[in-house]
Short mmCIF file of C-alpha atoms and ligand atoms in Angstrom, two decimals:
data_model
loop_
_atom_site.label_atom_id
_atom_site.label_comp_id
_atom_site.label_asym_id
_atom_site.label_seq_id
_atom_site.Cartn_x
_atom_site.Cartn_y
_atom_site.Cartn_z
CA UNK Y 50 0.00 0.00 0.00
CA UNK Y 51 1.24 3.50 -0.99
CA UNK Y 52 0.04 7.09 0.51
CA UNK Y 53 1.16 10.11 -0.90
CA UNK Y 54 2.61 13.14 1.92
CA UNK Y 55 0.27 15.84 2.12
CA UNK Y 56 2.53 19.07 1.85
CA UNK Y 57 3.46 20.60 5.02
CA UNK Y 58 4.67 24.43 5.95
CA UNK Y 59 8.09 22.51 6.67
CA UNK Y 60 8.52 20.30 3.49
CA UNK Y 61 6.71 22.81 0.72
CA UNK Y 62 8.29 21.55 -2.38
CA UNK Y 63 8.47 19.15 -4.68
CA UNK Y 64 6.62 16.58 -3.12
CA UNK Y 65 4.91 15.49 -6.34
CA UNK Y 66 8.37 13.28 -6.53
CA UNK Y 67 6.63 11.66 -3.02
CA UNK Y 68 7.20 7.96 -2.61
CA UNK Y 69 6.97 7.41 0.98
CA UNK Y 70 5.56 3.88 1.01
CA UNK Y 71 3.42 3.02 4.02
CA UNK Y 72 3.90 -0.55 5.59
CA UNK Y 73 2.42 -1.40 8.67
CA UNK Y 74 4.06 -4.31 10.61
CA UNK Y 75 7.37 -5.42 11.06
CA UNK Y 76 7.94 -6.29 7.10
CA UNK Y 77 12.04 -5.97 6.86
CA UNK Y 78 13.10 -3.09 4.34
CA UNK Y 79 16.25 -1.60 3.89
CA UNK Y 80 16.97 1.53 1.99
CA UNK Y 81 20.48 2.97 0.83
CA UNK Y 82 21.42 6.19 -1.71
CA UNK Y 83 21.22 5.88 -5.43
CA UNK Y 84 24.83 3.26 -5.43
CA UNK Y 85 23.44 0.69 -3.05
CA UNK Y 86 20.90 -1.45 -4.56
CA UNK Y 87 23.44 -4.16 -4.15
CA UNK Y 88 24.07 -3.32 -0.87
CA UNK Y 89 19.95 -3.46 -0.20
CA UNK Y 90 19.72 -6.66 -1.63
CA UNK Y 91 22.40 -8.19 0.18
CA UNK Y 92 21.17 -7.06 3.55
CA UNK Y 93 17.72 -8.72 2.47
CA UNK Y 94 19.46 -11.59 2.12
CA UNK Y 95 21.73 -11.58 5.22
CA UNK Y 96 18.17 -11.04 7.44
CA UNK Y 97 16.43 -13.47 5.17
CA UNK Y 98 18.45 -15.92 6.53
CA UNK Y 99 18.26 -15.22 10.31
CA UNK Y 100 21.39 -12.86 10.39
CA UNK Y 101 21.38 -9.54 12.22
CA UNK Y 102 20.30 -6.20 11.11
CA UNK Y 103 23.61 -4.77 11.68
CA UNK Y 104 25.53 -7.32 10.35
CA UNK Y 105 23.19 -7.02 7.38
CA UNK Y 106 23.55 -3.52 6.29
CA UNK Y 107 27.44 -3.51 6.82
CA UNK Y 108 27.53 -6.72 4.63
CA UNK Y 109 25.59 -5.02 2.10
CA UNK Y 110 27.60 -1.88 1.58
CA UNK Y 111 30.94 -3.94 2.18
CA UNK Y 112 30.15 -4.92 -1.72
CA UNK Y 113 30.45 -1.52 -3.21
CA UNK Y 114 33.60 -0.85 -0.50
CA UNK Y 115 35.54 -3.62 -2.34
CA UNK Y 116 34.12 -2.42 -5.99
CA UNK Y 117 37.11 -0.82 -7.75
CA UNK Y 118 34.48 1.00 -10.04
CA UNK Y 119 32.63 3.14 -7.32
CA UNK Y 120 35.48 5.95 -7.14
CA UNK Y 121 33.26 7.42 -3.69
CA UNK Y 122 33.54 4.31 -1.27
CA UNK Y 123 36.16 2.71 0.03
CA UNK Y 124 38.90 0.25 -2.44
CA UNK Y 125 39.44 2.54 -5.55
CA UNK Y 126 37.47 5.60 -4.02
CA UNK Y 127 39.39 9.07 -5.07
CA UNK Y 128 42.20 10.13 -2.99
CA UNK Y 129 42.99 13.25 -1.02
CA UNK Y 130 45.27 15.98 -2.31
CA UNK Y 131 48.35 14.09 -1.85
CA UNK Y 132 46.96 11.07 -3.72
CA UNK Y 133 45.94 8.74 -0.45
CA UNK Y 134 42.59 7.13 -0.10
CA UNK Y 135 41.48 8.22 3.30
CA UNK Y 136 38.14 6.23 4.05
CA UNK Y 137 35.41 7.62 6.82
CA UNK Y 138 32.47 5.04 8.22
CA UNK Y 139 30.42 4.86 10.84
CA UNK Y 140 27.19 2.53 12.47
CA UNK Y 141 25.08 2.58 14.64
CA UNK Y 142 23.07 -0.25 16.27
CA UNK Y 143 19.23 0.49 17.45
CA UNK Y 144 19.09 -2.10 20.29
CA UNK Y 145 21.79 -1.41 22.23
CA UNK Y 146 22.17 2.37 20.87
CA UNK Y 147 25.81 1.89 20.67
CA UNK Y 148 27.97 3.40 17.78
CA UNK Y 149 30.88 2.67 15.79
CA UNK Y 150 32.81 5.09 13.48
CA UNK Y 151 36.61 5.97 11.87
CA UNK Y 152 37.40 8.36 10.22
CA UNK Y 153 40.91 9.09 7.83
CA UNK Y 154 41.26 5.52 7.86
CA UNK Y 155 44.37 4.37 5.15
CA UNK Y 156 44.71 1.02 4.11
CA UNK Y 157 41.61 -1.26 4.71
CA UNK Y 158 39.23 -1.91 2.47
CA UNK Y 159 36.38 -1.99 4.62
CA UNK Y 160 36.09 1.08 7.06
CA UNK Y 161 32.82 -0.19 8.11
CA UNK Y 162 33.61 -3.42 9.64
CA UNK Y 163 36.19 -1.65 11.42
CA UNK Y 164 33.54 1.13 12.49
CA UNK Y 165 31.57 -2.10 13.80
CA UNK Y 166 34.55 -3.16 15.33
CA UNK Y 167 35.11 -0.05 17.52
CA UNK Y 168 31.88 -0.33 18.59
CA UNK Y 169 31.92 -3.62 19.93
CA UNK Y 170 35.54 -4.01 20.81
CA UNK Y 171 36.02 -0.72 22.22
CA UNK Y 172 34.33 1.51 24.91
CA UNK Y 173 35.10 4.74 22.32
CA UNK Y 174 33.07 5.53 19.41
CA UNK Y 175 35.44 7.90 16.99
CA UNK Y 176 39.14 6.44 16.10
CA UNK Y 177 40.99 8.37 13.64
CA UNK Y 178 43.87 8.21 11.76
CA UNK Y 179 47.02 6.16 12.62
CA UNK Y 180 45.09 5.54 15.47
CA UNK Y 181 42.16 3.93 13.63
CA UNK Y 182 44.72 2.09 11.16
CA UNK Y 183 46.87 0.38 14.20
CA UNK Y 184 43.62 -0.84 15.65
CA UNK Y 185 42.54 -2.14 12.15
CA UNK Y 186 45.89 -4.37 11.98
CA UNK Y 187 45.49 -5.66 15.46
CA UNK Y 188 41.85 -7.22 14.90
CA UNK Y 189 43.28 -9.04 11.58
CA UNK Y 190 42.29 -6.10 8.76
CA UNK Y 191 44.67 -6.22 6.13
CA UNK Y 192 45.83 -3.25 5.09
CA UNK Y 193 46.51 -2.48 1.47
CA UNK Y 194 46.94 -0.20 -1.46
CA UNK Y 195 43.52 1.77 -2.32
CA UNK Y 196 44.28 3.59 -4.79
CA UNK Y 197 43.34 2.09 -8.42
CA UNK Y 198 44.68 2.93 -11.72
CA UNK Y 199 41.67 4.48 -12.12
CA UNK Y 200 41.54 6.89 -9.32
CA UNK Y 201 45.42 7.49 -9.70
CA UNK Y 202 44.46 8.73 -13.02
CA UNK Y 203 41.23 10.90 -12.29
CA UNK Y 204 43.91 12.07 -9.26
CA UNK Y 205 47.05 13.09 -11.70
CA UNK Y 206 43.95 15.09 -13.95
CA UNK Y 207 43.11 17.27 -10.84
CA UNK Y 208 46.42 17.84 -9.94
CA UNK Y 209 47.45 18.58 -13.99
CA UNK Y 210 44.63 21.05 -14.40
CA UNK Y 211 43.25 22.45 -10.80
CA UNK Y 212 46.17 24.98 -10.04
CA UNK Y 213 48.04 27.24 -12.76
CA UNK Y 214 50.17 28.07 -9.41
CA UNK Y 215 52.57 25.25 -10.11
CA UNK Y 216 54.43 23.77 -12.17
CA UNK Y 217 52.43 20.50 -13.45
CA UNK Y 218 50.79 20.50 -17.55
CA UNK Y 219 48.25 18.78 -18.32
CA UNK Y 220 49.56 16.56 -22.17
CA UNK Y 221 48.92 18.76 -25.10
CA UNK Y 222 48.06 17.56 -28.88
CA UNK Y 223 50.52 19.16 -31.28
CA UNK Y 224 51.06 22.33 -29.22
CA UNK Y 225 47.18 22.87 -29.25
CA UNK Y 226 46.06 23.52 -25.66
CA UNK Y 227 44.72 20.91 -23.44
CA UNK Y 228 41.38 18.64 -24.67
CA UNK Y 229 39.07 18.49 -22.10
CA UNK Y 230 40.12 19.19 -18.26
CA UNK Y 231 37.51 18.08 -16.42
CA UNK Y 232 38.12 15.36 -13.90
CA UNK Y 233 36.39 13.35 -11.49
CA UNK Y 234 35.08 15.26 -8.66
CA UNK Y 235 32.73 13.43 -6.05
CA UNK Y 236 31.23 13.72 -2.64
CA UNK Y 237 29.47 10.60 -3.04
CA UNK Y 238 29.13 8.16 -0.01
CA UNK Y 239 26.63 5.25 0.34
CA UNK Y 240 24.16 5.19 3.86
CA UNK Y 241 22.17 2.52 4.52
CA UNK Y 242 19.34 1.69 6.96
CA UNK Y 243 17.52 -1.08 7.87
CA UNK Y 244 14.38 -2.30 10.04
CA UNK Y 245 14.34 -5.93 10.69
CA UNK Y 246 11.68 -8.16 11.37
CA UNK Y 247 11.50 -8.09 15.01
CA UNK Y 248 11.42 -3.82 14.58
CA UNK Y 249 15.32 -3.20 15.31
CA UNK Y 250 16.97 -0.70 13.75
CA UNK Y 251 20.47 0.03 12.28
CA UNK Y 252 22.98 1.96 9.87
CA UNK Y 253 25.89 2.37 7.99
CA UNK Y 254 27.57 5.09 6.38
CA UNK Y 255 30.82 4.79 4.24
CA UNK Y 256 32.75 6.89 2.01
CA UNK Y 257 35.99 8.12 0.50
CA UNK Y 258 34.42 11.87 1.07
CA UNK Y 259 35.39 14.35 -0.65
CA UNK Y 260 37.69 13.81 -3.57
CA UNK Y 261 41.59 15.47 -3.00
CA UNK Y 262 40.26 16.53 -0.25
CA UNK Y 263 43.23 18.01 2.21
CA UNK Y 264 44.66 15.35 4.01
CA UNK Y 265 43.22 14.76 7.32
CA UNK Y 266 39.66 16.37 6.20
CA UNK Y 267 36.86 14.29 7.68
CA UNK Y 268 33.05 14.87 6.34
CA UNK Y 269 29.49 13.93 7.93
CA UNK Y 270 30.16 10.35 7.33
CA UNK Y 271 31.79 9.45 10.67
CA UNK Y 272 30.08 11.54 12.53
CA UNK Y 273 27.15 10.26 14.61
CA UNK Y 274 24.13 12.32 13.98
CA UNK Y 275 25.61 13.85 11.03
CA UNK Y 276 26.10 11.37 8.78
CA UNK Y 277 24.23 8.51 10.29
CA UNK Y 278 21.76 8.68 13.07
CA UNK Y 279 19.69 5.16 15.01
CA UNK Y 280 17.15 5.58 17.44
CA UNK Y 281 15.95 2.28 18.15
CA UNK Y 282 12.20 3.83 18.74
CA UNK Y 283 11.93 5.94 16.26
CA UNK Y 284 14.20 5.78 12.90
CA UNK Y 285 16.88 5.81 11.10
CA UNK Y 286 18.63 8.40 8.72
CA UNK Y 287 22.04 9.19 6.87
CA UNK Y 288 22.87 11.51 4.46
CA UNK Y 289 25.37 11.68 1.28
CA UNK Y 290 26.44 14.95 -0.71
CA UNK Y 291 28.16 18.11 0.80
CA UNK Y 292 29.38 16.42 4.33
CA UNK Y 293 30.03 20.39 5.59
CA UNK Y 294 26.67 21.15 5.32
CA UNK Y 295 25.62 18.48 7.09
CA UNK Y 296 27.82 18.55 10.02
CA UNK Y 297 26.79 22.35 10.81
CA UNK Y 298 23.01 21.43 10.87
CA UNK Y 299 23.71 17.76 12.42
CA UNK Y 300 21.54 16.74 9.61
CA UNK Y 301 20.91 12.87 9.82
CA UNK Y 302 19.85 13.38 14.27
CA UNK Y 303 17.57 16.38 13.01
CA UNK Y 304 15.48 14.17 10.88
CA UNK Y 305 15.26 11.12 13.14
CA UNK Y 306 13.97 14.33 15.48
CA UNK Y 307 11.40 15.68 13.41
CA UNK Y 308 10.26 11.81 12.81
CA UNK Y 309 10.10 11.85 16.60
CA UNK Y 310 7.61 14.89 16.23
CA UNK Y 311 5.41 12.64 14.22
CA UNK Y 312 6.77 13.63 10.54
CA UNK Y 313 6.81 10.90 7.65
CA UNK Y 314 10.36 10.44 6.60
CA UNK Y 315 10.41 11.64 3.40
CA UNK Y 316 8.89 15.24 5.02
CA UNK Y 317 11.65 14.80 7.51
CA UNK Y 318 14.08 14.70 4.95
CA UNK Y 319 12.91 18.12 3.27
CA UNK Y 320 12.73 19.71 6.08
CA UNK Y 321 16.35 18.88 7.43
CA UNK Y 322 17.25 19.65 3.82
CA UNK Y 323 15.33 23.05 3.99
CA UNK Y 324 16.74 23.92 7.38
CA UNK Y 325 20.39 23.51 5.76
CA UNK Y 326 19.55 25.87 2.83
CA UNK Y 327 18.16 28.71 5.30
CA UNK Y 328 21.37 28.36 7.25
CA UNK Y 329 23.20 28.42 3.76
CA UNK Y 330 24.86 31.99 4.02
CA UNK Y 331 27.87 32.26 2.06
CA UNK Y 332 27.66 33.64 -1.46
CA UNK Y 333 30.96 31.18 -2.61
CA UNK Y 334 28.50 28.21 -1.58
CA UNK Y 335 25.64 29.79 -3.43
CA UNK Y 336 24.23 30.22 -6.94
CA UNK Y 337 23.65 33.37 -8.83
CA UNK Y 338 19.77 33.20 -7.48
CA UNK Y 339 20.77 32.29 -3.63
CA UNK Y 340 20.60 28.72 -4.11
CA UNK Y 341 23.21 26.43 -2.97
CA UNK Y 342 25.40 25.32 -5.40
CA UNK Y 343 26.14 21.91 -3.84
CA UNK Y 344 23.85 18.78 -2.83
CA UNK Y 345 22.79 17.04 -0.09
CA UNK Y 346 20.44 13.82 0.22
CA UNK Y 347 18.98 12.31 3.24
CA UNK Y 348 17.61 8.57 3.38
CA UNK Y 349 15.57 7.69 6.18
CA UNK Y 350 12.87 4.80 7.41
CA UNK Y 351 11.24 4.56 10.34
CA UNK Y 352 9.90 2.37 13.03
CA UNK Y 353 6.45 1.55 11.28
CA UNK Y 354 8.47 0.51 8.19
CA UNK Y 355 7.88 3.95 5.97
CA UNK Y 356 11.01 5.18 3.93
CA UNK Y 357 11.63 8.08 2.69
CA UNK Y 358 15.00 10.05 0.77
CA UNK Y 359 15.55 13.92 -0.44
CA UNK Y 360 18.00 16.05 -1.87
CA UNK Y 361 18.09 19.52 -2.42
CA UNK Y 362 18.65 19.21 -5.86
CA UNK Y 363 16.19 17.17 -8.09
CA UNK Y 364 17.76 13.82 -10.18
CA UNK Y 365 18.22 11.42 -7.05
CA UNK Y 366 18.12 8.02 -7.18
CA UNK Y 367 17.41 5.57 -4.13
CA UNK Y 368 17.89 2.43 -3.88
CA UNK Y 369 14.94 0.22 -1.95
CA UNK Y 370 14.60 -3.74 -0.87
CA UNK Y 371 11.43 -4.72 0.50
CA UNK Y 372 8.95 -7.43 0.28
CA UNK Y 373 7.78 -5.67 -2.92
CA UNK Y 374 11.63 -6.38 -4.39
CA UNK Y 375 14.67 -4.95 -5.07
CA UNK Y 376 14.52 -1.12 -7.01
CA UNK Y 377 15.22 2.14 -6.96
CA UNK Y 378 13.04 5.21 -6.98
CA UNK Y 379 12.98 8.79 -7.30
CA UNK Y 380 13.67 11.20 -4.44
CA UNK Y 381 12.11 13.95 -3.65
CA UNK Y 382 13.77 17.61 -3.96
CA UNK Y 383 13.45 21.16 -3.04
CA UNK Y 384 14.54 22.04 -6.39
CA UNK Y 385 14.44 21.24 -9.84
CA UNK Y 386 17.97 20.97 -11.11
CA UNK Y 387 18.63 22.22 -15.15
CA UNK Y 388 19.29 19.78 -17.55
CA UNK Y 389 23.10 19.23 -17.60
CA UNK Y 390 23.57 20.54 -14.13
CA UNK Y 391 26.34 18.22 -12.33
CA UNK Y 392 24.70 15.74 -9.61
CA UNK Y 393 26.81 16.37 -6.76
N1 LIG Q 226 29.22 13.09 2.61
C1 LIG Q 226 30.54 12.67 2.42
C2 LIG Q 226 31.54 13.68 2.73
O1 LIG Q 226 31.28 14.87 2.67
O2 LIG Q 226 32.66 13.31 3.03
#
């Protein structure tokens, strides 16, 4: 069964994109951003088969964490400024309300089984660093080379064409100037959330962050109640896009809050996502007509089993496992994005 959101004064636009399902009962779902339907079906299959909800959701995005080919997550995810893959993660478990998270992790494929592994090995929450590496190696992680060919590449093309304050060229044809500069530029990240059959809750979050970022720089991701947020009796949220933005408006606890306050998730999404826009002051961060000039999504579910994901900008793609299947569907937005307009 399907309702649509009536609009509210806090989530005014674009809710003809509304796809809040309604599911009463304890039906398992899990939800992720636009890069996860593997991880969603995965996690389907890990609870299918007795296994826990946390466990399920880490196993699922542990898939895109090992794909070379998603340059935002984890093994082959773009590198900071200096041409290292620092990786950020964090969970969070609904029954326990305990949480996980690292954050400028080198080395390990898999932040997010270390996050889990902080959180149930450790009495801390946040390791960073050497810190979070040296832990890593003690509990058995292997640590290895993340950067691809691929990445090195899309790397070498920022550092070739970003600066004409040093001394790097990007390769000519024949003494013409250089073809086409652009590089790969991402602050992609994959969340996901899932309610099991018994009405538990948890989360994951894991990213690369922000490509060439400068070393050290950690976004939302690791963050608890930025990036990822669990309340066992209420919901669950995490967000991907501009991890800044989300950090200074604590953006993934805000919407499990205004789900608390009775709002569907999807309406709690727009209204986090509205809230960060308001609070979006500085005219280097903001389009000719006041509008920011980055994204942000938020994906969130809650205890009754309704999901819901935003962005501010319109295009987003979530990804959704259910009883209904596997699929992804359209988010909803504050605005509608021109054609040709960059995603993230
Ligand atoms: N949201 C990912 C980041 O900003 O690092």
């Amino acid at each position: 069964m399907r309702s649509t959101l009536a609009a509210t004064a806090a989530a005014p636009a674009a809710l003809a994109a509304s796809n809040t399902a309604v599911q009463q009962g304890q039906r398992p779902i899990v939800i992720s951003s636009g890069n996860g339907l593997p991880a969603t079906t995965r996690a389907m299959e890990v609870m299918a088969g007795g296994g826990d909800v946390m466990d399920a959701v880490i196993e699922g995005v542990n898939i895109v964490e090992r794909d070379p080919d998603d340059h935002s997550v984890g093994y082959g995810g773009l590198p900071n400024e200096d041409g290292v893959v620092e990786l950020d993660s964090s969970v969070m478990y609904g029954p326990t309300h305990r949480a996980g998270a690292v954050a400028s992790l080198q080395g390990v494929k898999t932040p997010s089984r270390v996050a889990q592994m902080v959180m149930n090995r450790t009495d801390h929450v946040l390791l960073v660093g050497e810190g979070a590496r040296r832990f890593a190696k003690a509990h058995g992680f292997k640590i290895e080379e993340l950067l691809t060919d691929d990445a090195r590449r899309e790397w070498l093309k920022w550092k070739e064409t970003h600066s004409d304050r040093d001394d790097r060229l990007a390769p000519t044809h024949d003494g013409q100037a250089a073809g086409d500069p652009s590089y790969l530029f991402t602050y992609g990240t994959i969340n996901c959330n899932a309610l099991d059959q018994n009405g538990n809750l948890a989360g994951v979050t894991t990213t690369s962050g922000l490509s060439y970022k400068i070393p050290g720089r950690v976004g939302d991701s690791p963050l608890i109640g930025c990036g990822l947020y669990v309340d066992n009796e209420v919901g669950a949220a995490g967000s991907t896009g501009r991890g800044e933005a989300v950090i200074i408006n604590n953006g993934s606890f805000s919407v499990v809050e205004h789900m608390r306050q009775g709002m569907e998730p999807q309406a709690a999404c727009l209204a986090v996502l509205q809230r960060i826009v308001d609070h979006n002051k500085l005219a280097r961060l903001q389009k000719e007509d006041g509008r920011p000039d980055f994204n942000v999504s938020f994906y969130a579910i809650n205890k009754a089993g309704q999901y819901g994901a935003a962005s501010v900008w319109s295009g987003m793609e979530f990804a959704v496992s259910d009883d209904r299947g596997h699929r992804k569907e359209k988010g909803a937005y504050l605005f509608k994005r021109k054609q040709r307009e960059n995603q993230e």
